[in-house]
Amino acid sequence: MRMVDIIAKKRDGGELTTEEIQFLVTGYTDGTIPDYQMSAWAMAVFFRGMTPRETGDLTMAMAGSGEQLDLSSLSGIKVDKHSTGGVGDKTTLVVAPLVAAAGIPVAKMSGRGLGYSGGTIDKLESFAGFAVERSREQFLQQVRDIGVSVIGQSGNLTPADKKLYALRDVTATVEAVPLIASSIMSKKIAAGADAILLDVKVGKGAFMKSIEEAEVLAKAMVDIGTQVGRKTVAVISDMNQPLGFAVGNALEVKEAIDTLAGKGPRDLTELALAIGSRMLVLGGLVEDEQSGRAKLEEIMASGKAVEKLAQMVEAQGGDKSDVYETSRLPKAVIIHELVASEDGYVAQIDAEAVGHASVVLGAGRLTKEMAIDLAVGMVLHKKRGDQVKAGDILMTIHANKEELLASALQELEGAIVISTKPPVDQPLIYKIIG
Ligand code: URA
Protein backbone atom coordinates (compact mmCIF):
# COMPACT_ATOMS: atom_id res chain seq x y z
CA MET A 1 0.00 0.00 0.00
CA ARG A 2 1.15 3.56 -0.65
CA MET A 3 0.04 6.59 1.37
CA VAL A 4 -0.11 8.71 -1.78
CA ASP A 5 -2.82 6.39 -3.19
CA ILE A 6 -4.81 6.54 0.04
CA ILE A 7 -4.66 10.36 0.00
CA ALA A 8 -5.81 10.42 -3.63
CA LYS A 9 -8.65 7.96 -2.95
CA LYS A 10 -9.99 10.13 -0.13
CA ARG A 11 -9.40 13.32 -2.12
CA ASP A 12 -11.61 11.87 -4.86
CA GLY A 13 -14.38 10.93 -2.40
CA GLY A 14 -13.63 7.20 -2.12
CA GLU A 15 -14.31 4.99 0.92
CA LEU A 16 -11.16 3.62 2.54
CA THR A 17 -10.96 -0.03 3.53
CA THR A 18 -10.28 -1.18 7.09
CA GLU A 19 -6.79 -2.25 5.95
CA GLU A 20 -6.02 1.13 4.39
CA ILE A 21 -7.07 2.92 7.59
CA GLN A 22 -4.99 0.56 9.71
CA PHE A 23 -2.03 1.12 7.36
CA LEU A 24 -2.14 4.90 7.65
CA VAL A 25 -2.59 4.90 11.44
CA THR A 26 0.25 2.42 11.97
CA GLY A 27 2.52 4.23 9.49
CA TYR A 28 1.88 7.64 11.01
CA THR A 29 2.43 6.34 14.54
CA ASP A 30 5.74 4.65 13.73
CA GLY A 31 6.96 7.61 11.67
CA THR A 32 7.08 5.95 8.25
CA ILE A 33 4.29 8.25 7.08
CA PRO A 34 5.45 11.87 7.43
CA ASP A 35 3.46 14.86 8.73
CA TYR A 36 3.03 16.33 5.25
CA GLN A 37 1.25 13.25 3.91
CA MET A 38 -0.90 12.97 7.00
CA SER A 39 -1.81 16.68 6.70
CA ALA A 40 -2.89 16.17 3.09
CA TRP A 41 -5.00 13.17 4.12
CA ALA A 42 -6.59 15.08 7.04
CA MET A 43 -7.50 17.91 4.66
CA ALA A 44 -9.04 15.39 2.22
CA VAL A 45 -11.14 14.00 5.11
CA PHE A 46 -12.11 17.55 6.05
CA PHE A 47 -13.63 18.05 2.58
CA ARG A 48 -14.83 14.52 1.78
CA GLY A 49 -15.83 13.17 5.23
CA MET A 50 -15.89 9.52 6.23
CA THR A 51 -18.63 6.92 6.41
CA PRO A 52 -19.67 5.65 9.88
CA ARG A 53 -17.75 2.44 9.11
CA GLU A 54 -14.58 4.35 8.24
CA THR A 55 -14.95 6.53 11.37
CA GLY A 56 -15.38 3.42 13.53
CA ASP A 57 -12.30 1.81 11.93
CA LEU A 58 -10.25 4.98 12.42
CA THR A 59 -11.29 5.14 16.08
CA MET A 60 -10.38 1.52 16.77
CA ALA A 61 -7.07 1.80 14.87
CA MET A 62 -6.13 4.87 16.92
CA ALA A 63 -7.29 3.30 20.21
CA GLY A 64 -5.13 0.29 19.33
CA SER A 65 -2.08 2.36 18.32
CA GLY A 66 -0.74 2.08 21.87
CA GLU A 67 -1.59 0.30 25.05
CA GLN A 68 -5.17 0.12 26.32
CA LEU A 69 -5.86 0.45 30.03
CA ASP A 70 -7.69 -2.18 31.98
CA LEU A 71 -9.41 -0.39 34.86
CA SER A 72 -11.04 -3.53 36.23
CA SER A 73 -8.65 -3.52 39.20
CA LEU A 74 -10.31 -0.28 40.36
CA SER A 75 -13.54 -0.83 42.22
CA GLY A 76 -16.80 0.78 41.12
CA ILE A 77 -18.12 1.92 37.77
CA LYS A 78 -15.50 4.21 36.22
CA VAL A 79 -17.01 7.20 34.43
CA ASP A 80 -15.07 9.37 31.99
CA LYS A 81 -15.98 12.79 30.56
CA HIS A 82 -14.81 14.68 27.49
CA SER A 83 -15.65 17.96 25.82
CA THR A 84 -15.42 18.61 22.10
CA GLY A 85 -13.72 21.90 22.95
CA GLY A 86 -14.75 25.45 23.55
CA VAL A 87 -13.62 28.84 24.75
CA GLY A 88 -13.35 29.20 28.53
CA ASP A 89 -14.36 25.56 28.88
CA LYS A 90 -12.84 24.60 32.21
CA THR A 91 -15.63 22.11 33.02
CA THR A 92 -13.28 19.14 33.48
CA LEU A 93 -11.30 21.04 36.12
CA VAL A 94 -14.54 21.32 38.08
CA VAL A 95 -16.28 18.06 37.27
CA ALA A 96 -13.39 15.60 37.72
CA PRO A 97 -12.63 16.46 41.39
CA LEU A 98 -16.30 17.12 42.15
CA VAL A 99 -17.52 13.74 40.93
CA ALA A 100 -14.51 12.00 42.54
CA ALA A 101 -15.34 13.68 45.85
CA ALA A 102 -18.81 12.14 45.55
CA GLY A 103 -17.26 8.67 45.27
CA ILE A 104 -17.13 7.95 41.52
CA PRO A 105 -13.59 7.07 40.38
CA VAL A 106 -12.40 9.38 37.57
CA ALA A 107 -9.46 8.18 35.46
CA LYS A 108 -9.29 10.75 32.70
CA MET A 109 -7.07 11.41 29.73
CA SER A 110 -7.34 14.99 28.45
CA GLY A 111 -5.85 17.05 25.64
CA ARG A 112 -3.94 20.26 25.11
CA GLY A 113 -5.36 23.35 23.42
CA LEU A 114 -6.72 22.79 19.94
CA GLY A 115 -7.14 25.70 17.52
CA TYR A 116 -8.75 28.56 19.41
CA SER A 117 -10.11 26.30 22.15
CA GLY A 118 -8.12 25.72 25.32
CA GLY A 119 -7.12 22.29 26.66
CA THR A 120 -7.32 20.86 30.18
CA ILE A 121 -3.72 19.63 30.13
CA ASP A 122 -2.33 23.10 29.37
CA LYS A 123 -4.55 24.55 32.11
CA LEU A 124 -3.37 22.01 34.69
CA GLU A 125 0.24 22.97 33.98
CA SER A 126 -0.58 26.35 35.57
CA PHE A 127 0.16 24.48 38.81
CA ALA A 128 3.97 24.57 38.95
CA GLY A 129 5.36 21.03 38.95
CA PHE A 130 2.07 19.36 37.93
CA ALA A 131 2.99 16.20 35.99
CA VAL A 132 0.65 15.43 33.11
CA GLU A 133 2.73 12.48 31.91
CA ARG A 134 2.21 9.47 34.19
CA SER A 135 2.98 5.81 33.83
CA ARG A 136 0.06 3.41 33.72
CA GLU A 137 0.86 2.25 37.27
CA GLN A 138 1.09 5.79 38.67
CA PHE A 139 -2.19 6.70 36.99
CA LEU A 140 -4.06 3.67 38.33
CA GLN A 141 -2.51 3.90 41.79
CA GLN A 142 -3.56 7.53 42.09
CA VAL A 143 -7.15 6.69 41.20
CA ARG A 144 -7.02 3.89 43.81
CA ASP A 145 -5.58 6.27 46.43
CA ILE A 146 -7.59 9.47 45.93
CA GLY A 147 -10.23 8.60 43.32
CA VAL A 148 -9.07 10.92 40.55
CA SER A 149 -6.28 11.50 38.06
CA VAL A 150 -6.24 13.65 34.92
CA ILE A 151 -3.34 13.01 32.59
CA GLY A 152 -2.22 13.86 29.05
CA GLN A 153 -1.62 11.27 26.39
CA SER A 154 1.17 9.78 28.45
CA GLY A 155 3.57 7.07 27.42
CA ASN A 156 2.00 4.78 24.96
CA LEU A 157 -1.70 5.69 25.24
CA THR A 158 -3.23 6.55 21.82
CA PRO A 159 0.07 7.79 20.33
CA ALA A 160 -1.65 8.09 16.93
CA ASP A 161 -4.11 10.64 18.31
CA LYS A 162 -1.36 12.47 20.17
CA LYS A 163 0.44 13.09 16.84
CA LEU A 164 -2.63 13.70 14.71
CA TYR A 165 -4.17 16.07 17.30
CA ALA A 166 -1.05 18.25 17.32
CA LEU A 167 -0.96 18.19 13.51
CA ARG A 168 -4.65 19.13 13.11
CA ASP A 169 -4.18 22.01 15.55
CA VAL A 170 -1.86 23.78 13.10
CA THR A 171 -3.17 22.59 9.69
CA ALA A 172 -6.77 23.90 9.87
CA THR A 173 -8.16 20.36 9.98
CA VAL A 174 -9.81 20.40 13.39
CA GLU A 175 -13.45 20.92 12.40
CA ALA A 176 -14.20 17.54 10.82
CA VAL A 177 -16.74 15.22 12.46
CA PRO A 178 -14.87 11.93 11.76
CA LEU A 179 -11.58 13.40 13.01
CA ILE A 180 -13.11 14.81 16.20
CA ALA A 181 -15.19 11.70 16.90
CA SER A 182 -12.27 9.30 16.41
CA SER A 183 -9.88 11.54 18.36
CA ILE A 184 -12.16 11.69 21.38
CA MET A 185 -13.51 8.15 21.32
CA SER A 186 -10.09 6.51 20.74
CA LYS A 187 -8.85 8.18 23.94
CA LYS A 188 -11.98 7.20 25.84
CA ILE A 189 -11.78 3.59 24.67
CA ALA A 190 -8.05 3.28 25.43
CA ALA A 191 -8.50 4.85 28.88
CA GLY A 192 -10.86 2.01 29.75
CA ALA A 193 -13.79 3.70 31.58
CA ASP A 194 -17.11 1.81 31.79
CA ALA A 195 -19.25 4.85 30.99
CA ILE A 196 -18.60 8.06 29.07
CA LEU A 197 -20.22 11.50 29.32
CA LEU A 198 -19.59 13.70 26.27
CA ASP A 199 -20.05 17.46 26.31
CA VAL A 200 -20.64 18.42 22.67
CA LYS A 201 -20.29 22.16 22.28
CA VAL A 202 -22.25 24.10 19.69
CA GLY A 203 -22.09 27.71 18.56
CA LYS A 204 -19.67 30.42 17.53
CA GLY A 205 -16.84 29.26 19.79
CA ALA A 206 -17.30 25.54 19.08
CA PHE A 207 -16.06 23.39 16.23
CA MET A 208 -19.70 22.55 15.46
CA LYS A 209 -21.53 25.77 14.57
CA SER A 210 -25.10 24.45 14.23
CA ILE A 211 -27.27 22.16 16.38
CA GLU A 212 -27.61 19.82 13.38
CA GLU A 213 -23.82 19.43 13.06
CA ALA A 214 -23.47 18.97 16.82
CA GLU A 215 -26.11 16.25 16.73
CA VAL A 216 -24.29 14.43 13.93
CA LEU A 217 -21.07 14.50 15.99
CA ALA A 218 -22.87 13.50 19.21
CA LYS A 219 -24.63 10.58 17.50
CA ALA A 220 -21.39 9.40 15.84
CA MET A 221 -19.64 9.28 19.22
CA VAL A 222 -22.55 7.73 21.12
CA ASP A 223 -22.77 5.01 18.41
CA ILE A 224 -19.05 4.23 18.66
CA GLY A 225 -19.20 4.08 22.48
CA THR A 226 -22.29 1.90 22.49
CA GLN A 227 -20.80 -0.48 19.90
CA VAL A 228 -17.81 -1.13 22.17
CA GLY A 229 -20.03 -1.73 25.19
CA ARG A 230 -19.55 1.60 27.01
CA LYS A 231 -22.63 3.42 28.28
CA THR A 232 -22.31 6.73 26.43
CA VAL A 233 -24.36 9.91 26.86
CA ALA A 234 -23.84 13.22 25.03
CA VAL A 235 -24.97 16.61 26.31
CA ILE A 236 -25.16 19.31 23.60
CA SER A 237 -24.32 22.61 25.29
CA ASP A 238 -24.03 26.24 24.24
CA MET A 239 -20.71 27.75 23.17
CA ASN A 240 -21.80 31.00 21.53
CA GLN A 241 -20.23 33.03 24.32
CA PRO A 242 -17.29 31.86 26.47
CA LEU A 243 -18.21 29.60 29.38
CA GLY A 244 -17.84 31.47 32.66
CA PHE A 245 -15.88 34.72 32.74
CA ALA A 246 -12.25 33.60 32.39
CA VAL A 247 -10.41 32.58 29.20
CA GLY A 248 -6.72 31.60 29.41
CA ASN A 249 -4.97 28.87 31.32
CA ALA A 250 -4.19 30.12 34.86
CA LEU A 251 -7.18 32.49 34.80
CA GLU A 252 -9.47 29.53 34.08
CA VAL A 253 -7.87 27.44 36.82
CA LYS A 254 -8.68 30.16 39.34
CA GLU A 255 -12.29 30.31 38.15
CA ALA A 256 -12.59 26.51 38.34
CA ILE A 257 -11.40 26.60 41.96
CA ASP A 258 -13.99 29.29 42.80
CA THR A 259 -16.64 27.10 41.17
CA LEU A 260 -15.57 24.02 43.16
CA ALA A 261 -16.07 26.16 46.25
CA GLY A 262 -19.61 27.01 45.11
CA LYS A 263 -18.67 30.58 44.18
CA GLY A 264 -18.34 30.24 40.43
CA PRO A 265 -20.18 31.85 37.51
CA ARG A 266 -23.78 30.74 37.03
CA ASP A 267 -23.36 29.08 33.60
CA LEU A 268 -20.23 27.12 34.53
CA THR A 269 -21.75 25.98 37.82
CA GLU A 270 -24.95 24.91 36.07
CA LEU A 271 -23.10 22.97 33.37
CA ALA A 272 -20.81 21.29 35.91
CA LEU A 273 -23.85 20.21 37.94
CA ALA A 274 -25.72 19.00 34.84
CA ILE A 275 -22.73 16.94 33.67
CA GLY A 276 -21.59 15.84 37.12
CA SER A 277 -25.06 14.67 38.18
CA ARG A 278 -25.38 12.57 35.01
CA MET A 279 -21.99 11.05 35.73
CA LEU A 280 -23.24 10.04 39.18
CA VAL A 281 -26.25 8.38 37.54
CA LEU A 282 -24.00 6.59 35.00
CA GLY A 283 -21.78 5.49 37.89
CA GLY A 284 -24.76 4.00 39.70
CA LEU A 285 -24.34 6.24 42.75
CA VAL A 286 -27.74 7.93 42.53
CA GLU A 287 -31.08 7.11 40.93
CA ASP A 288 -31.65 10.39 39.13
CA GLU A 289 -30.06 13.72 38.25
CA GLN A 290 -31.96 15.62 40.94
CA SER A 291 -30.40 13.55 43.74
CA GLY A 292 -27.03 13.80 41.99
CA ARG A 293 -27.27 17.56 41.79
CA ALA A 294 -28.21 17.85 45.49
CA LYS A 295 -25.25 15.68 46.44
CA LEU A 296 -22.81 17.70 44.33
CA GLU A 297 -24.07 21.02 45.69
CA GLU A 298 -23.54 19.73 49.22
CA ILE A 299 -19.99 18.62 48.34
CA MET A 300 -19.19 22.05 46.88
CA ALA A 301 -20.47 23.82 49.98
CA SER A 302 -18.55 21.49 52.34
CA GLY A 303 -15.15 22.36 50.82
CA LYS A 304 -14.58 18.70 49.86
CA ALA A 305 -14.54 19.45 46.14
CA VAL A 306 -11.69 21.97 46.49
CA GLU A 307 -9.91 19.54 48.80
CA LYS A 308 -10.14 16.81 46.14
CA LEU A 309 -8.52 19.10 43.55
CA ALA A 310 -5.77 19.94 46.06
CA GLN A 311 -5.17 16.20 46.61
CA MET A 312 -4.92 15.67 42.87
CA VAL A 313 -2.48 18.57 42.42
CA GLU A 314 -0.28 17.22 45.21
CA ALA A 315 -0.44 13.63 43.96
CA GLN A 316 0.72 14.78 40.50
CA GLY A 317 3.71 16.73 41.77
CA GLY A 318 2.26 20.22 42.31
CA ASP A 319 1.92 22.25 45.49
CA LYS A 320 -1.56 22.16 46.98
CA SER A 321 -1.08 25.68 48.42
CA ASP A 322 -1.63 26.92 44.84
CA VAL A 323 -5.22 25.68 45.10
CA TYR A 324 -5.89 27.51 48.36
CA GLU A 325 -3.92 30.67 47.46
CA THR A 326 -4.63 31.30 43.81
CA SER A 327 -2.49 34.46 43.86
CA ARG A 328 0.44 32.01 43.55
CA LEU A 329 -0.67 30.99 40.01
CA PRO A 330 1.07 32.59 36.99
CA LYS A 331 0.14 36.27 36.57
CA ALA A 332 0.49 38.61 33.60
CA VAL A 333 2.15 42.02 33.93
CA ILE A 334 -0.16 44.09 31.71
CA ILE A 335 -3.84 44.49 32.62
CA HIS A 336 -5.86 46.31 29.96
CA GLU A 337 -9.53 47.24 30.37
CA LEU A 338 -12.01 47.15 27.51
CA VAL A 339 -14.95 49.46 28.22
CA ALA A 340 -18.44 49.90 26.79
CA SER A 341 -18.79 52.81 24.42
CA GLU A 342 -22.58 53.08 24.83
CA ASP A 343 -25.49 52.19 27.12
CA GLY A 344 -27.53 49.07 26.36
CA TYR A 345 -27.50 45.29 26.74
CA VAL A 346 -24.76 42.85 25.83
CA ALA A 347 -26.27 41.11 22.80
CA GLN A 348 -23.27 39.00 21.80
CA ILE A 349 -19.81 37.99 22.99
CA ASP A 350 -18.24 36.21 20.04
CA ALA A 351 -16.57 33.20 21.65
CA GLU A 352 -14.49 32.40 18.55
CA ALA A 353 -13.04 35.92 18.40
CA VAL A 354 -12.27 35.76 22.13
CA GLY A 355 -10.61 32.36 21.59
CA HIS A 356 -8.48 33.70 18.72
CA ALA A 357 -7.51 36.74 20.82
CA SER A 358 -6.37 34.47 23.65
CA VAL A 359 -4.22 32.47 21.22
CA VAL A 360 -2.72 35.73 19.90
CA LEU A 361 -1.86 36.72 23.48
CA GLY A 362 0.05 33.43 23.78
CA ALA A 363 -2.46 31.21 25.63
CA GLY A 364 -2.56 28.79 22.65
CA ARG A 365 -0.21 27.58 19.91
CA LEU A 366 0.32 28.77 16.35
CA THR A 367 2.87 26.04 15.60
CA LYS A 368 3.38 22.60 17.15
CA GLU A 369 6.64 23.61 18.82
CA MET A 370 5.40 26.89 20.32
CA ALA A 371 5.56 27.36 24.10
CA ILE A 372 2.41 28.87 25.58
CA ASP A 373 2.06 31.63 28.16
CA LEU A 374 0.01 30.28 31.08
CA ALA A 375 -0.69 33.71 32.58
CA VAL A 376 -2.35 35.51 29.69
CA GLY A 377 -5.98 35.66 28.63
CA MET A 378 -9.03 37.68 29.49
CA VAL A 379 -11.72 37.98 32.12
CA LEU A 380 -15.19 39.08 31.10
CA HIS A 381 -17.02 41.45 33.41
CA LYS A 382 -20.34 41.15 31.59
CA LYS A 383 -22.15 38.27 29.93
CA ARG A 384 -24.81 38.09 27.25
CA GLY A 385 -28.01 39.78 28.41
CA ASP A 386 -26.33 42.00 31.03
CA GLN A 387 -27.22 45.69 31.07
CA VAL A 388 -24.28 48.08 30.62
CA LYS A 389 -23.61 51.79 30.77
CA ALA A 390 -21.06 53.62 28.62
CA GLY A 391 -17.71 53.40 30.43
CA ASP A 392 -18.47 50.09 32.22
CA ILE A 393 -15.66 47.56 32.00
CA LEU A 394 -16.62 44.75 29.61
CA MET A 395 -13.42 42.73 29.85
CA THR A 396 -9.93 42.88 31.34
CA ILE A 397 -7.15 41.58 29.14
CA HIS A 398 -4.13 40.00 30.82
CA ALA A 399 -1.04 40.26 28.60
CA ASN A 400 2.71 39.99 28.89
CA LYS A 401 3.71 41.83 25.70
CA GLU A 402 2.41 45.17 24.43
CA GLU A 403 2.57 44.08 20.77
CA LEU A 404 0.54 40.92 21.47
CA LEU A 405 -2.00 42.98 23.39
CA ALA A 406 -2.35 45.25 20.33
CA SER A 407 -2.96 42.23 18.07
CA ALA A 408 -5.45 40.74 20.53
CA LEU A 409 -7.35 44.04 20.59
CA GLN A 410 -7.63 43.84 16.80
CA GLU A 411 -9.06 40.31 17.07
CA LEU A 412 -11.57 41.55 19.62
CA GLU A 413 -12.86 44.41 17.48
CA GLY A 414 -16.61 43.92 17.13
CA ALA A 415 -16.59 40.80 19.31
CA ILE A 416 -18.83 42.32 21.97
CA VAL A 417 -22.05 43.71 20.54
CA ILE A 418 -24.23 46.08 22.58
CA SER A 419 -27.85 46.63 21.58
CA THR A 420 -30.66 48.77 22.88
CA LYS A 421 -32.91 45.77 23.59
CA PRO A 422 -32.08 42.71 25.71
CA PRO A 423 -31.30 39.65 23.53
CA VAL A 424 -33.57 36.60 23.56
CA ASP A 425 -32.51 33.94 26.07
CA GLN A 426 -30.32 31.12 24.80
CA PRO A 427 -30.42 27.76 26.58
CA LEU A 428 -27.24 26.40 28.14
CA ILE A 429 -28.14 22.81 27.26
CA TYR A 430 -29.92 22.09 23.98
CA LYS A 431 -30.24 18.33 23.91
CA ILE A 432 -29.22 15.06 25.54
CA ILE A 433 -28.37 12.13 23.25
CA GLY A 434 -27.99 8.54 24.35
N1 URA B 1 -11.09 17.02 21.75
C1 URA B 1 -10.33 15.99 21.31
O1 URA B 1 -9.79 15.22 22.09
N2 URA B 1 -10.17 15.86 19.99
C2 URA B 1 -10.76 16.68 19.09
O2 URA B 1 -10.57 16.47 17.92
C3 URA B 1 -11.55 17.75 19.56
C4 URA B 1 -11.71 17.90 20.91
mmCIF file of N, CA and C and ligand atoms in Angstrom, residues 82-85 110-112 114 117 153 161 165 168 174 176 179-185 187 207, ligand 1:
data_model
loop_
_atom_site.group_PDB
_atom_site.id
_atom_site.type_symbol
_atom_site.label_atom_id
_atom_site.label_comp_id
_atom_site.label_asym_id
_atom_site.label_seq_id
_atom_site.Cartn_x
_atom_site.Cartn_y
_atom_site.Cartn_z
ATOM 1 N N HIS A 82 -15.637 13.974 28.470
ATOM 2 C CA HIS A 82 -14.809 14.675 27.492
ATOM 3 C C HIS A 82 -15.633 15.760 26.811
ATOM 4 N N SER A 83 -14.982 16.879 26.534
ATOM 5 C CA SER A 83 -15.651 17.963 25.822
ATOM 6 C C SER A 83 -15.085 18.037 24.409
ATOM 7 N N THR A 84 -15.922 18.468 23.465
ATOM 8 C CA THR A 84 -15.416 18.609 22.099
ATOM 9 C C THR A 84 -14.606 19.891 21.955
ATOM 10 N N GLY A 85 -14.594 20.724 22.972
ATOM 11 C CA GLY A 85 -13.720 21.896 22.950
ATOM 12 C C GLY A 85 -14.469 23.202 22.785
ATOM 13 N N SER A 110 -6.876 13.758 29.085
ATOM 14 C CA SER A 110 -7.336 14.994 28.449
ATOM 15 C C SER A 110 -6.342 15.457 27.401
ATOM 16 N N GLY A 111 -6.720 16.539 26.702
ATOM 17 C CA GLY A 111 -5.847 17.049 25.641
ATOM 18 C C GLY A 111 -5.322 18.438 25.932
ATOM 19 N N ARG A 112 -4.437 18.884 25.049
ATOM 20 C CA ARG A 112 -3.941 20.265 25.111
ATOM 21 C C ARG A 112 -4.866 21.153 24.284
ATOM 22 N N LEU A 114 -6.534 23.192 21.326
ATOM 23 C CA LEU A 114 -6.716 22.786 19.938
ATOM 24 C C LEU A 114 -7.330 23.976 19.216
ATOM 25 N N SER A 117 -9.519 26.768 20.891
ATOM 26 C CA SER A 117 -10.109 26.299 22.152
ATOM 27 C C SER A 117 -9.000 25.805 23.067
ATOM 28 N N GLN A 153 -1.805 12.554 27.078
ATOM 29 C CA GLN A 153 -1.615 11.271 26.391
ATOM 30 C C GLN A 153 -0.237 10.742 26.711
ATOM 31 N N ASP A 161 -3.335 9.416 18.100
ATOM 32 C CA ASP A 161 -4.114 10.642 18.307
ATOM 33 C C ASP A 161 -3.224 11.771 18.799
ATOM 34 N N TYR A 165 -3.551 14.930 16.605
ATOM 35 C CA TYR A 165 -4.175 16.067 17.300
ATOM 36 C C TYR A 165 -3.290 17.304 17.160
ATOM 37 N N ARG A 168 -3.387 18.458 13.489
ATOM 38 C CA ARG A 168 -4.647 19.127 13.108
ATOM 39 C C ARG A 168 -4.703 20.536 13.669
ATOM 40 N N VAL A 174 -9.157 20.803 12.132
ATOM 41 C CA VAL A 174 -9.809 20.400 13.393
ATOM 42 C C VAL A 174 -11.289 20.085 13.162
ATOM 43 N N ALA A 176 -13.671 18.617 11.658
ATOM 44 C CA ALA A 176 -14.196 17.540 10.817
ATOM 45 C C ALA A 176 -14.782 16.477 11.738
ATOM 46 N N LEU A 179 -12.860 13.206 12.322
ATOM 47 C CA LEU A 179 -11.576 13.396 13.012
ATOM 48 C C LEU A 179 -11.806 13.721 14.489
ATOM 49 N N ILE A 180 -12.820 14.506 14.791
ATOM 50 C CA ILE A 180 -13.114 14.814 16.197
ATOM 51 C C ILE A 180 -13.632 13.555 16.903
ATOM 52 N N ALA A 181 -14.592 12.887 16.261
ATOM 53 C CA ALA A 181 -15.191 11.699 16.901
ATOM 54 C C ALA A 181 -14.138 10.632 17.179
ATOM 55 N N SER A 182 -13.258 10.367 16.200
ATOM 56 C CA SER A 182 -12.266 9.303 16.406
ATOM 57 C C SER A 182 -11.206 9.746 17.410
ATOM 58 N N SER A 183 -10.868 11.035 17.412
ATOM 59 C CA SER A 183 -9.878 11.540 18.360
ATOM 60 C C SER A 183 -10.384 11.348 19.791
ATOM 61 N N ILE A 184 -11.605 11.780 20.026
ATOM 62 C CA ILE A 184 -12.161 11.693 21.381
ATOM 63 C C ILE A 184 -12.413 10.239 21.770
ATOM 64 N N MET A 185 -13.099 9.496 20.911
ATOM 65 C CA MET A 185 -13.506 8.149 21.316
ATOM 66 C C MET A 185 -12.324 7.185 21.402
ATOM 67 N N LYS A 187 -9.412 7.942 22.591
ATOM 68 C CA LYS A 187 -8.847 8.184 23.936
ATOM 69 C C LYS A 187 -9.736 7.554 25.005
ATOM 70 N N PHE A 207 -16.405 23.878 17.564
ATOM 71 C CA PHE A 207 -16.056 23.389 16.233
ATOM 72 C C PHE A 207 -17.330 23.078 15.435
HETATM 73 N N1 URA B 1 -11.093 17.024 21.753
HETATM 74 C C1 URA B 1 -10.330 15.995 21.307
HETATM 75 O O1 URA B 1 -9.789 15.224 22.088
HETATM 76 N N2 URA B 1 -10.175 15.864 19.986
HETATM 77 C C2 URA B 1 -10.760 16.677 19.091
HETATM 78 O O2 URA B 1 -10.574 16.472 17.923
HETATM 79 C C3 URA B 1 -11.547 17.747 19.558
HETATM 80 C C4 URA B 1 -11.706 17.896 20.905
#
